[in-house]
C-alpha positions as CSV (number, residue, x, y, z in Angstrom):
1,X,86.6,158.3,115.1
2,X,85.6,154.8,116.0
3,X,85.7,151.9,113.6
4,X,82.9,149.5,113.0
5,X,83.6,146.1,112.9
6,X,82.3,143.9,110.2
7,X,79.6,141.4,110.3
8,X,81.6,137.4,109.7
9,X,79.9,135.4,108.0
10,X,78.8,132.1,109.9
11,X,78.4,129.1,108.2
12,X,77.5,126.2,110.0
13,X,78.3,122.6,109.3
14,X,76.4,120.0,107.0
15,X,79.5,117.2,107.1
16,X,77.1,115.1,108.7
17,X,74.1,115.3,105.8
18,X,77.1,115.4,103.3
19,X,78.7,111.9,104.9
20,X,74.8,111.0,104.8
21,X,75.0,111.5,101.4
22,X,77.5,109.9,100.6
23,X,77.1,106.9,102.4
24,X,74.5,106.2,100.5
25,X,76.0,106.3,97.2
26,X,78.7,104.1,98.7
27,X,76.3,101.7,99.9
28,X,74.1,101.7,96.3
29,X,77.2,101.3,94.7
30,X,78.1,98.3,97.3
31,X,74.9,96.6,96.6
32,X,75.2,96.7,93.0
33,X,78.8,95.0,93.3
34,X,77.3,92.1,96.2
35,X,74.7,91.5,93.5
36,X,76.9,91.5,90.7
37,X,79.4,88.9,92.3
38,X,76.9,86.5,93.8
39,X,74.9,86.6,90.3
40,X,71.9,88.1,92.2
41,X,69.8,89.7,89.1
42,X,66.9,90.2,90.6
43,X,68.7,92.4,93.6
44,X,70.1,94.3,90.2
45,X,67.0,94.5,88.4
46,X,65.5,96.5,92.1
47,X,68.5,98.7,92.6
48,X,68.2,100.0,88.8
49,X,64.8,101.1,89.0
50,X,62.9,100.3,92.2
51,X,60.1,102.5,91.0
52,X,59.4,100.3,87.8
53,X,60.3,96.7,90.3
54,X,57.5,97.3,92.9
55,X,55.0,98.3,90.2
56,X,55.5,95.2,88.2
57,X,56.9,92.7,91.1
58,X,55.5,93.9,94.4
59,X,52.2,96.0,92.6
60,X,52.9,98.6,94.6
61,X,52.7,102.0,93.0
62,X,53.9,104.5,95.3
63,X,57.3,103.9,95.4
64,X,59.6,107.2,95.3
65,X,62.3,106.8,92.1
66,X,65.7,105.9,92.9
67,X,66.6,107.3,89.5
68,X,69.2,110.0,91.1
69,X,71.1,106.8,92.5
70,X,70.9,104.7,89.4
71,X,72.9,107.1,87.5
72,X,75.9,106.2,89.1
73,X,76.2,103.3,87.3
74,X,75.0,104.8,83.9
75,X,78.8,104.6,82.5
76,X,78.5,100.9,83.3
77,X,75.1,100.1,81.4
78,X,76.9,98.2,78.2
79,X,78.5,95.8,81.1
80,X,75.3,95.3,83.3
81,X,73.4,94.6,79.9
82,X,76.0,91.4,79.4
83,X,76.0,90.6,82.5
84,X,71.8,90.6,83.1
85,X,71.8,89.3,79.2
86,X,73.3,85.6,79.9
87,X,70.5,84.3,82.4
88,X,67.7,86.9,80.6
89,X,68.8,84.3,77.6
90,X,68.7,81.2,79.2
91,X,65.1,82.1,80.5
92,X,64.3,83.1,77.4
93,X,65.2,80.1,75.0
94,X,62.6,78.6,76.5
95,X,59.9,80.7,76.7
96,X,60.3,82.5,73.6
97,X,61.9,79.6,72.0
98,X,61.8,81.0,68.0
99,X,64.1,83.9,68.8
100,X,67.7,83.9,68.5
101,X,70.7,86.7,69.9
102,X,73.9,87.8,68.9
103,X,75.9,90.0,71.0
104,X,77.1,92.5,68.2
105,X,78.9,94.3,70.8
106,X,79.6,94.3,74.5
107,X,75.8,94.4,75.8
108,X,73.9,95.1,72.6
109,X,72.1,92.0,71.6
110,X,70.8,91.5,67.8
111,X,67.2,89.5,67.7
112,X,66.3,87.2,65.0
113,X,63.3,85.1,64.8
114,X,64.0,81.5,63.7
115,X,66.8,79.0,63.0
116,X,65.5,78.3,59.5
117,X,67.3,79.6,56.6
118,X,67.4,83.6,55.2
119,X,65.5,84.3,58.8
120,X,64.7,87.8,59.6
121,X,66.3,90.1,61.7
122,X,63.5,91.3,64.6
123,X,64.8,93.8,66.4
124,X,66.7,94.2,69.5
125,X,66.5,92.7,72.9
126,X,67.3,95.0,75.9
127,X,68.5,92.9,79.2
128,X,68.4,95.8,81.3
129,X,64.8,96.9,80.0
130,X,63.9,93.0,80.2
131,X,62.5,94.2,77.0
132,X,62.5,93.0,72.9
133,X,62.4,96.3,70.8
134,X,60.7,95.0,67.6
135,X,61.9,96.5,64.5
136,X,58.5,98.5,63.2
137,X,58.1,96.9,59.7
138,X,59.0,93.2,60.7
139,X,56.6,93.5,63.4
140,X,53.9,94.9,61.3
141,X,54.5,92.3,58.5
142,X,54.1,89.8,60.9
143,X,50.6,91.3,62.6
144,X,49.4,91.8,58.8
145,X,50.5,88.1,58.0
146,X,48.6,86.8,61.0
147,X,45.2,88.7,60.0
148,X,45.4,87.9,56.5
149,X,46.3,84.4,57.4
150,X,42.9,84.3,59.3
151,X,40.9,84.7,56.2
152,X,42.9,82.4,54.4
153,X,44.9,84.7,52.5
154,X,49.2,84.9,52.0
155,X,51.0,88.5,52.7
156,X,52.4,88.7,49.4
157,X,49.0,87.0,47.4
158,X,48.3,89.9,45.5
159,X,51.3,91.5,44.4
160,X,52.7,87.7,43.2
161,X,49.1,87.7,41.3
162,X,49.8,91.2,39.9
163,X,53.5,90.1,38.9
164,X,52.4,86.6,37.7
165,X,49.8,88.7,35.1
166,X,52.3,91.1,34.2
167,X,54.1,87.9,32.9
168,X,51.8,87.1,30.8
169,X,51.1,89.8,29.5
170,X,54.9,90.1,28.1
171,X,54.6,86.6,26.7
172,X,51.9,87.5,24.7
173,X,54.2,90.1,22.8
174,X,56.8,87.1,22.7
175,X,54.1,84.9,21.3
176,X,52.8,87.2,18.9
177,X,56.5,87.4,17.0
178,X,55.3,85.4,14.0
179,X,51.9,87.2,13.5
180,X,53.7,90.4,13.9
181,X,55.9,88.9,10.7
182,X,53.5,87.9,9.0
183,X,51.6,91.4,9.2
184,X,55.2,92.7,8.8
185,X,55.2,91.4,5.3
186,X,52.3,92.2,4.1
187,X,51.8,95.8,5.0
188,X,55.3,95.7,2.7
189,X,54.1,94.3,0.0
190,X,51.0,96.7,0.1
191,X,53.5,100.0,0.7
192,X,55.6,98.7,-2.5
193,X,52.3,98.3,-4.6
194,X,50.9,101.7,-3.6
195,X,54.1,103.2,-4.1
196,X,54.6,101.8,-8.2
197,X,50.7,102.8,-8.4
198,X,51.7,106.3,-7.1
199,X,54.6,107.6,-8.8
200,X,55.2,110.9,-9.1
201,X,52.1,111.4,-9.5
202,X,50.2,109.6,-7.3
203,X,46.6,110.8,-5.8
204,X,45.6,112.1,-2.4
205,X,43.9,108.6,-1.5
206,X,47.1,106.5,-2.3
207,X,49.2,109.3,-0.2
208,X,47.4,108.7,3.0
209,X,47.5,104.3,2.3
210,X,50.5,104.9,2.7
211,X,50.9,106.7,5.7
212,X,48.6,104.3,7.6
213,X,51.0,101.6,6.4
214,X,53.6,103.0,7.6
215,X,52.3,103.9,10.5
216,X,51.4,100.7,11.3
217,X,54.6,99.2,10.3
218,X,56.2,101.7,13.2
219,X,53.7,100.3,15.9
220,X,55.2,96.6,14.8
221,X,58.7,97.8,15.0
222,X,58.0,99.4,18.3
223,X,56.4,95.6,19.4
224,X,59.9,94.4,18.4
225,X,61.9,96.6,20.5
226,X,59.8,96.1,24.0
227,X,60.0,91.7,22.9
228,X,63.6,92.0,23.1
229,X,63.7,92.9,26.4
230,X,60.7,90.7,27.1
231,X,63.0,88.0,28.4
232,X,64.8,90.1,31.2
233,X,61.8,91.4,32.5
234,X,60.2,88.4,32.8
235,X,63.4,86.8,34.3
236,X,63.3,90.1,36.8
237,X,59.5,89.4,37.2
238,X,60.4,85.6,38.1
239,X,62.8,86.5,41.1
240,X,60.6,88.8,42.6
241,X,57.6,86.3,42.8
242,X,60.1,83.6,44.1
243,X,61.2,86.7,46.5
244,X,58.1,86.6,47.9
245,X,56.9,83.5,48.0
246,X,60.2,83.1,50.2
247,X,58.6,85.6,52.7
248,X,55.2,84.4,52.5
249,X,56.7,81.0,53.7
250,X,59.1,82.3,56.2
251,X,55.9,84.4,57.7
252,X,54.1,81.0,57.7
253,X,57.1,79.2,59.8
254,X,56.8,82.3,62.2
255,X,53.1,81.9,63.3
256,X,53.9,78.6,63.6
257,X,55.8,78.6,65.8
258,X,54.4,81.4,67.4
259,X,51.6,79.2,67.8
260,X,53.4,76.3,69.3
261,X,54.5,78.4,72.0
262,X,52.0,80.4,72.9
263,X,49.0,78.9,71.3
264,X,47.7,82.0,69.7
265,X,49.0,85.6,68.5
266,X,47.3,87.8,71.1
267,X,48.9,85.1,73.9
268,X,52.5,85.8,72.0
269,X,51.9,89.7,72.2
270,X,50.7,89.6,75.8
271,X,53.6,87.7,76.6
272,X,55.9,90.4,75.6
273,X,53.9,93.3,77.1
274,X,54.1,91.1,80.6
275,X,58.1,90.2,79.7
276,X,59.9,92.0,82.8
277,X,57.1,91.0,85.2
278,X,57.1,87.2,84.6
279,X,61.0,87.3,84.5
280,X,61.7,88.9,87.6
281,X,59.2,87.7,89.3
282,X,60.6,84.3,88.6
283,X,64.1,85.2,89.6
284,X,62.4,86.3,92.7
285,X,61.0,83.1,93.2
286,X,64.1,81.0,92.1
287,X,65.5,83.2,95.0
288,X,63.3,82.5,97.8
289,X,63.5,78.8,96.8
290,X,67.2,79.0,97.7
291,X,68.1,79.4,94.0
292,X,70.0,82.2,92.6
């Protein structure tokens, strides 16, 4: 009986797509590292996201990603954000003049807004992004400072009025000490004559006298207590309005100089929104100018 041969598989060669392929991570990779050594950002900011480049640089929006490319250098992000971070800076200290970086770690950039004293950390900035990432609440005490500060209001108005009444409220009860004496030591006398009236015997009327009195000398005592620890509170109350009115004057710095730069708030906050675009756009044009 005759035997069949079996079907070989055939497969036929790719190496040329592969070497394709892998030319052109080579060459990404290449580009990155010509760009990196002759301190060309912009050619950085393109080959890390053309997609997001052409829309904001060239407004062109039909760009294919190069995202699959761009994650060869993911491992590397923390030394491209240094790197992009020391020019970003410098462009940056004079446009957004009010803000200040430190470089907690190798590419992670701490904002603060001011160089005046107790100034508020703001966020983060993000060199690869070209981006600030406002903390929520700073940003939202800021916007709420601005709107109150157009109707000619503080951020902290009310609650230092709240505090500042609560104040004086407990010096009343510090300031009524002698009456409460006074009242003190009469009620006493009056127990002590109701109680040798009384005796053993004493009637339902005289019973009840003295249970008012004594009632009343418990609300006094009571009175006592909360004035001894009058003086804390008010101490506790003091620090807190001088907290605020700390902030309300740091917030009033900010818009300051907010408005120095940009002349209003909206200007400020388009600014940001438009932050990559005018950057890149003007290493683009310090390029062509024969700049780098």
């Amino acid at each position: 009986m005759e035997s069949t041969p079996y079907i070989q598989t055939d497969l036929p060669s790719d190496q040329s797509g592969l070497q394709q392929k892998l030319q052109t991570k080579l060459d990404y990779l290449a580009d990155i590292q010509t760009a990196v050594v002759s301190g060309d950002d912009r050619k950085i900011y393109e080959l890390l996201d053309n997609q997001k480049y052409d829309l904001k640089v060239r407004h062109q929006s039909e760009t294919a990603s190069n995202r699959p490319l761009a994650t060869l250098v993911d491992d590397i992000r923390d030394e491209l954000s240094h790197h992009l971070g020391q020019k970003l800076i410098s462009y940056l200290s004079k446009t957004f003049p009010f803000f200040y970086y430190e470089e907690t770690q190798l590419g992670v950039f701490q904002l603060y807004f001011g160089n005046w004293w107790d100034r508020r950390h703001f966020g983060i900035l993000d060199p690869l992004a070209v981006n600030f990432i406002f903390d929520d609440d700073e940003y939202e005490k800021l916007d709420k400072a601005v709107s109150l500060a157009e109707r000619g209001q503080r951020y902290n108005a009310q609650v230092i009025e709240d505090t500042t009444r609560a104040n004086e409220t407990l010096q009343k009860i510090v300031d009524g000490q002698n009456q409460r004496d006074a009242e003190r030591t009469q009620l006493l006398a009056q127990l002590s004559t109701t109680e040798e009236r009384g005796g053993l015997f004493g009637n339902r009327g005289q019973s009840e006298q003295r249970e008012v009195l004594k009632e009343r000398l418990k609300h006094l005592d009571a009175a006592d207590a909360k004035a001894q620890t009058v003086p804390a509170l008010i101490a506790e109350n003091n620090a807190q309005i001088l907290s605020y009115s700390k902030e309300d004057t740091i917030l009033i710095y900010e818009q300051r100089a907010i408005v120095d730069a940009f002349g209003t708030f909206d200007n400020f906050q388009q600014a940001v929104v438009n932050l990559y675009e005018s950057y890149v756009s003007n290493l683009k044009a310090t390029s062509e100018q024969g700049g780098v």
